[in-house]
Tab-separated table of C-alpha atoms in Angstrom:
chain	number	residue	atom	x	y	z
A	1	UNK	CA	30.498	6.613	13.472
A	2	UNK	CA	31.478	6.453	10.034
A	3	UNK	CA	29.649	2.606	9.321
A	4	UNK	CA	26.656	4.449	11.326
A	5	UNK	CA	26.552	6.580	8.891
A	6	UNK	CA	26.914	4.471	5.456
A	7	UNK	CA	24.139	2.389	6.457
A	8	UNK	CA	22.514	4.757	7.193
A	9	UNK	CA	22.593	6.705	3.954
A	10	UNK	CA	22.330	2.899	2.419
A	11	UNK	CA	18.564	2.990	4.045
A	12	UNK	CA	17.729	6.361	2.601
A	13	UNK	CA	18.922	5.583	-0.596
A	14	UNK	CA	16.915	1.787	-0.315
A	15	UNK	CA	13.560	4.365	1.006
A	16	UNK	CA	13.760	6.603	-2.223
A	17	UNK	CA	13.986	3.317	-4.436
A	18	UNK	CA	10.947	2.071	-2.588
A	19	UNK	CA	8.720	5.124	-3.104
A	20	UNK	CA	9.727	5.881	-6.821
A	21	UNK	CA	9.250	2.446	-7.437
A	22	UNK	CA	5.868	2.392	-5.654
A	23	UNK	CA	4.769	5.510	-6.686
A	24	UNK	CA	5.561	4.940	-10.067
A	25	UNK	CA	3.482	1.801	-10.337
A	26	UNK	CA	0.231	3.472	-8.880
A	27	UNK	CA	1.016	6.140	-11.848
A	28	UNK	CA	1.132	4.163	-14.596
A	29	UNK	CA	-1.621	2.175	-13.502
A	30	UNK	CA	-4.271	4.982	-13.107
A	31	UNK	CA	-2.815	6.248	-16.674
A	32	UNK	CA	-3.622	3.121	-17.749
A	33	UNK	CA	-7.084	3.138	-16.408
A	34	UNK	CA	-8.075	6.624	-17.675
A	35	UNK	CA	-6.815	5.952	-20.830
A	36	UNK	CA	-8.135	2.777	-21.408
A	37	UNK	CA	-10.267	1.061	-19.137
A	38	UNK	CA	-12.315	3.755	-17.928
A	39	UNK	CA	-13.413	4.503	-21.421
A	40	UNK	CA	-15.080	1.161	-22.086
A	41	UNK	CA	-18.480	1.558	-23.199
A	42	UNK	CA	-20.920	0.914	-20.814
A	43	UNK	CA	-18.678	-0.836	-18.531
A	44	UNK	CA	-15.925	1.990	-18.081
A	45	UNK	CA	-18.472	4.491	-16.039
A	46	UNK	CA	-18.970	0.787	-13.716
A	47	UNK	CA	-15.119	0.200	-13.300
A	48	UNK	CA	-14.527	4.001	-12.651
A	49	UNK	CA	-17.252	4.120	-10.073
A	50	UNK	CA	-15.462	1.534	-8.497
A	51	UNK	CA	-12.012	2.779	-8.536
A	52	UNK	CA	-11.239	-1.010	-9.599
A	53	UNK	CA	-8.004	0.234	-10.514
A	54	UNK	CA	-6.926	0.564	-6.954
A	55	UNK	CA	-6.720	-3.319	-6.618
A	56	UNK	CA	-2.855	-2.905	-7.832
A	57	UNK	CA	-3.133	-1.773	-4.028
A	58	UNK	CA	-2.078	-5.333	-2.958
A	59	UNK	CA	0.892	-5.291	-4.798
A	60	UNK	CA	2.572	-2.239	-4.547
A	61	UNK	CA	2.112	-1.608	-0.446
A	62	UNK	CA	2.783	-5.474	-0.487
A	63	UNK	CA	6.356	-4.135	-1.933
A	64	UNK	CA	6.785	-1.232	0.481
A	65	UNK	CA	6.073	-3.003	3.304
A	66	UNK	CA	8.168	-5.905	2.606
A	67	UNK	CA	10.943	-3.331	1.370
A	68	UNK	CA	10.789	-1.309	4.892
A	69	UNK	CA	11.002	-4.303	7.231
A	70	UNK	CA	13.992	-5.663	4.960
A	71	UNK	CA	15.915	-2.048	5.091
A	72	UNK	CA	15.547	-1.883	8.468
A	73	UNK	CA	18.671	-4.218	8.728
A	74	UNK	CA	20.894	-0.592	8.007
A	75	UNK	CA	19.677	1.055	11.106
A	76	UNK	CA	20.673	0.666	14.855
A	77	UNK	CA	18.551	-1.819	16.641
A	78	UNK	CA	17.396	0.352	18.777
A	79	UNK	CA	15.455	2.653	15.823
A	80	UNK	CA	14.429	0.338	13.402
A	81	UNK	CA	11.271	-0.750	13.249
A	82	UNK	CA	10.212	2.724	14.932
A	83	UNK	CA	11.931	4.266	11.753
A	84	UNK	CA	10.215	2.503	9.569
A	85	UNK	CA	7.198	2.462	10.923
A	86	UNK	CA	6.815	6.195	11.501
A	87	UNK	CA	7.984	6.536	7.913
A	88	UNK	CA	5.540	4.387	6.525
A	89	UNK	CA	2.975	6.125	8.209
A	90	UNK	CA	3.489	9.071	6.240
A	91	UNK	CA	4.187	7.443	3.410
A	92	UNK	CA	1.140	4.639	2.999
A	93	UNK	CA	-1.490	7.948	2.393
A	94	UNK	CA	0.111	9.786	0.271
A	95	UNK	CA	1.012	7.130	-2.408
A	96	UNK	CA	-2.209	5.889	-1.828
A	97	UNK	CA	-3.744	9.154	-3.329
A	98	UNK	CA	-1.357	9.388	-6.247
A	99	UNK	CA	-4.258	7.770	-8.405
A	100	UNK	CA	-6.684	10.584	-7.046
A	101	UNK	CA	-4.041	12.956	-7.898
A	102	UNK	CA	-3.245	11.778	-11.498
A	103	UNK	CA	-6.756	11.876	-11.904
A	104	UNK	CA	-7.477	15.112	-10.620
A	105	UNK	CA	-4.338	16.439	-13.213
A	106	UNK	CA	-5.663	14.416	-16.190
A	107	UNK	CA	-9.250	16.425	-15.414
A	108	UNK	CA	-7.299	20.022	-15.454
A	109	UNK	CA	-5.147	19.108	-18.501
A	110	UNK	CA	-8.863	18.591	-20.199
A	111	UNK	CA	-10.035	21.556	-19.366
A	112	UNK	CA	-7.192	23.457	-20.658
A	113	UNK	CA	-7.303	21.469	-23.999
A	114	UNK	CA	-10.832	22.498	-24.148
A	115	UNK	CA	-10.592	25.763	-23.476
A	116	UNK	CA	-7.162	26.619	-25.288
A	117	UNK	CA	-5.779	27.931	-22.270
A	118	UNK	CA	-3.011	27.261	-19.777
A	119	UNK	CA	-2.539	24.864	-17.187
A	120	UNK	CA	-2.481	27.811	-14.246
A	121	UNK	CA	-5.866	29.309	-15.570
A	122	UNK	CA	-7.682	25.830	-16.093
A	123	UNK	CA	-6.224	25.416	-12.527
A	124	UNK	CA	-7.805	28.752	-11.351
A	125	UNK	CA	-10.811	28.186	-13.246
A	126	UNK	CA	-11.504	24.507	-11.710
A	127	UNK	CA	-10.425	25.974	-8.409
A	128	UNK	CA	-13.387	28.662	-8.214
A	129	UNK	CA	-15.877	25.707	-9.149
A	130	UNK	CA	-14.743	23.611	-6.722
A	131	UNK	CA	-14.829	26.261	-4.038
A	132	UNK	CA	-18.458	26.784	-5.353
A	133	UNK	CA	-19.399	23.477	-5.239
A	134	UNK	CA	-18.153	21.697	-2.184
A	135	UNK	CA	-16.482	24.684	-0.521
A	136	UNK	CA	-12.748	23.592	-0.846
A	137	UNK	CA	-10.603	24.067	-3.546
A	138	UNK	CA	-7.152	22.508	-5.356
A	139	UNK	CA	-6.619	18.176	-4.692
A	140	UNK	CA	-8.883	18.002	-1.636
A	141	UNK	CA	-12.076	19.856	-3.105
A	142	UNK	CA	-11.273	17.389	-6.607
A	143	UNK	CA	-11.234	14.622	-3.898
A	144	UNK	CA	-14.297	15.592	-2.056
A	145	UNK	CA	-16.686	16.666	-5.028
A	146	UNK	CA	-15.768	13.224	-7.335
A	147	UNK	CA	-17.270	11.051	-3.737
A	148	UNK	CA	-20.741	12.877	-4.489
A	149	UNK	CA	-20.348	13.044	-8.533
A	150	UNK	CA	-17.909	10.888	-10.549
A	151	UNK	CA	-18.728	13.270	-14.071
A	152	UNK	CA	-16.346	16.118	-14.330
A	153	UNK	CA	-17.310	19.317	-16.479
A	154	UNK	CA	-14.514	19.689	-18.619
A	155	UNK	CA	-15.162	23.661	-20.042
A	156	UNK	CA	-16.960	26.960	-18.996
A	157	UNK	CA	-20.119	25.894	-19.942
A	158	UNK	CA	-20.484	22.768	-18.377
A	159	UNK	CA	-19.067	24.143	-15.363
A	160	UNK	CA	-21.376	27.126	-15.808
A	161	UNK	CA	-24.352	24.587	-15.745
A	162	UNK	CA	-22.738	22.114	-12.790
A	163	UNK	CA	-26.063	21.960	-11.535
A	164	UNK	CA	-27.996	20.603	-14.924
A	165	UNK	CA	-25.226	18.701	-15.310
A	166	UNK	CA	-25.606	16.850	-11.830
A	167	UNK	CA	-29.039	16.686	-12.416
A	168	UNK	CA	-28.107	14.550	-15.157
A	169	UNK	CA	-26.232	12.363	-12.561
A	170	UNK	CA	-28.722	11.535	-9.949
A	171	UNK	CA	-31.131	11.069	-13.242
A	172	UNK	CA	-28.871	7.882	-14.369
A	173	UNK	CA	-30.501	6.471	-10.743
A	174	UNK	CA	-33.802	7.379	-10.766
A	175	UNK	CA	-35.083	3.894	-11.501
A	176	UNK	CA	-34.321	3.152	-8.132
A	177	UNK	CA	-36.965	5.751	-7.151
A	178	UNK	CA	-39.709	4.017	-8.867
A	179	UNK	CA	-38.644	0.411	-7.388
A	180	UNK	CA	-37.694	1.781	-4.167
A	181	UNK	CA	-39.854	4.575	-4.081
A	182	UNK	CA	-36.797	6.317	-2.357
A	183	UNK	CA	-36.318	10.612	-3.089
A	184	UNK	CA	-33.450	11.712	-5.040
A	185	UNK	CA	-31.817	13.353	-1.903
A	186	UNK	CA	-31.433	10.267	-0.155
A	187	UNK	CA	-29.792	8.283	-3.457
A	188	UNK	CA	-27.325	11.165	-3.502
A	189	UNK	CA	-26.088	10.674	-0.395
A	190	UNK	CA	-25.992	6.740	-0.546
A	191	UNK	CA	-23.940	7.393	-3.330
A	192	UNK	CA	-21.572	9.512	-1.842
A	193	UNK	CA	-21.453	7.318	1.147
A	194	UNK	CA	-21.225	4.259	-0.931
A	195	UNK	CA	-18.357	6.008	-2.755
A	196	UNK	CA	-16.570	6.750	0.980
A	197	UNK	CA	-16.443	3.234	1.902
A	198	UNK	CA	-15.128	2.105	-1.451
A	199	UNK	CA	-12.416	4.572	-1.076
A	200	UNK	CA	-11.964	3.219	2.996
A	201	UNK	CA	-11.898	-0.395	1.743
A	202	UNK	CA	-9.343	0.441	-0.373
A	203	UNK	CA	-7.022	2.385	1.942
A	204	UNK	CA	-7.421	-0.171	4.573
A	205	UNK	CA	-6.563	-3.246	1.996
A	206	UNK	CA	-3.594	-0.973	1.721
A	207	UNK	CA	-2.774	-0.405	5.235
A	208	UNK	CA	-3.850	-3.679	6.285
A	209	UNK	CA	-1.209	-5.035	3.461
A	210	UNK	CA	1.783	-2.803	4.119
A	211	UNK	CA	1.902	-3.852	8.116
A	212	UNK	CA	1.717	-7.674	7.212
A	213	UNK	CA	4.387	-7.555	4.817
A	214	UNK	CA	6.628	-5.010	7.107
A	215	UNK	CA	6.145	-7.563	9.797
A	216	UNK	CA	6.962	-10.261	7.363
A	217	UNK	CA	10.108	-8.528	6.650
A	218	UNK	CA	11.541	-7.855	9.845
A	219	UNK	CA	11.028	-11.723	10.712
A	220	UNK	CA	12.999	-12.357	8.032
A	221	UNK	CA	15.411	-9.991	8.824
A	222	UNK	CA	15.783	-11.863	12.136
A	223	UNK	CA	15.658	-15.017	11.001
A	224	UNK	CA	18.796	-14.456	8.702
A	225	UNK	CA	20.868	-12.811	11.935
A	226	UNK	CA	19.782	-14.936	14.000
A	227	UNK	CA	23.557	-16.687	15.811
A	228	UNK	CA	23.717	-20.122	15.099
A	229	UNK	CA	24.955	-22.810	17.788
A	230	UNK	CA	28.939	-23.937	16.470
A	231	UNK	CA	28.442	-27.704	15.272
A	232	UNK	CA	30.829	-29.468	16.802
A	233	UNK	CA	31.527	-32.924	15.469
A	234	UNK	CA	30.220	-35.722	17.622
A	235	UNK	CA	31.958	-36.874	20.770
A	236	UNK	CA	33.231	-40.731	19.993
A	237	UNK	CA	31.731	-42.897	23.020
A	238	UNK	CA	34.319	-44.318	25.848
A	239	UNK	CA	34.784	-47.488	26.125
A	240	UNK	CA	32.762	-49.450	28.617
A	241	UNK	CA	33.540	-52.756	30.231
A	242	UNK	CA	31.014	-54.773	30.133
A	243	UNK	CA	28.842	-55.663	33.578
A	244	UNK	CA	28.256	-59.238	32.332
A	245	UNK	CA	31.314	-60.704	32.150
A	246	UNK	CA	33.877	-60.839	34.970
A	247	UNK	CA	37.145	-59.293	35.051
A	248	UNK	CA	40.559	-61.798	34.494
A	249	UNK	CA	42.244	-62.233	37.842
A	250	UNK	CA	45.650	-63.346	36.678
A	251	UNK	CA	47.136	-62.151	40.361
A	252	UNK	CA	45.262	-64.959	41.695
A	253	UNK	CA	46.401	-67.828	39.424
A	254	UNK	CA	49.469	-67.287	39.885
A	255	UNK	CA	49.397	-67.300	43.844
A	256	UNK	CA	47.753	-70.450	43.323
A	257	UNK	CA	50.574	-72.124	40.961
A	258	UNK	CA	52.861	-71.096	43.256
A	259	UNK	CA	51.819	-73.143	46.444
């Protein structure tokens, strides 16, 4: 009972590494993209369309996956890959949104530091816009409204004139209209549903990722305990008397002698 329960406290402590670790590699590379890559001239508004910052996808769920199938090795037989599995289930969406969510924290932060206020109000403030605008508040209203339109009003007066300032959005693709000949209506909602399936390519590089390296782990995992046959040295061969030549019959001689 005791070993039970150091491994399995081993396995916990081996989980929280994972995530932190994780976790704190999506952070600091959405930081890095705000900061830097999505202010770019020109090319920034491109890359942040694209979220191209969630191709460090690849290598951080390639780390939790392969870090849950090795762990695994702590638990019972019976439990572990359903441990680990149901874990990263949880797991996989929520530190796959932690870019979303730095984002959406990084937007409130601005709007405080525009409006010289605190945190909590330019929360409540961006909370009653969002509710206004896509009908859901906090993360998942943030989450919802930047599918449709990636610029973010960042005081009371842009958010006062949201609608000008979304006009000012779909006018960035109006030359489509005149090549096209396509209404403004319709290129807002290719947008946002071009914007959805970015965002499901994404999460399913990421769950797609996580299982193959999780299944990559556990093989290793039994590869390494797998018994081994005892190597016994070789058996030396008996001696054999050979079929060609015919056995000495010294009995016989010495009948013969005799007489």
């Amino acid at each position: 009972m005791r070993k039970l329960l150091s491994r399995t406290v081993i396995y916990l402590l081996i989980a929280v590494f994972l995530i932190l670790t994780t976790a704190g590699m999506k952070v600091g590379a959405s930081l890095i993209a705000e900061q830097f890559l999505y202010k770019i001239i020109i090319i920034g508004d491109v890359f942040s369309t694209l979220e191209v910052v969630e191709f460090v996808n690849v290598l951080v769920f390639a780390i939790l996956g392969m870090g849950f199938g090795l762990a695994t090795a702590f638990l019972p037989k019976i439990y572990r890959q359903k441990t680990s599995a149901l874990l990263l289930i949880i797991l996989v969406p929520l530190i796959f949104s932690t870019s979303a969510m730095v984002r959406y924290n990084l937007w409130i932060e601005d709007v405080a530091e525009q409006e010289k206020t605190s945190y909590a109000e330019a929360e409540s403030l961006t909370d009653s816009f969002l509710s206004r605008r896509v009908g859901v508040d906090g993360f998942l209203g943030f989450y919802v409204y930047t599918a449709q339109f990636p610029v973010l009003p960042t005081n009371k007066a842009e958010i006062k004139k949201a609608e000008k300032l979304e006009e000012k959005v779909k006018a960035n693709f109006m030359s489509l209209n005149k090549i096209i000949g396509m209404k403004p209506e319709i290129i807002t909602v290719i947008l946002a549903g071009s914007k959805w399936l970015i965002r499901t390519f994404y999460f399913s590089l990421a769950a797609f990722t996580t299982i193959n390296h999780f299944k990559a782990g556990c093989q290793e995992l039994i590869k390494n305990t797998k018994p081994t046959a005892p190597n016994f040295p070789p058996v030396p061969p008996r001696y054999k008397y050979s079929i060609d030549k015919p056995m000495p019959q010294t009995g016989s001689r010495r009948k013969l002698k005799s007489h």
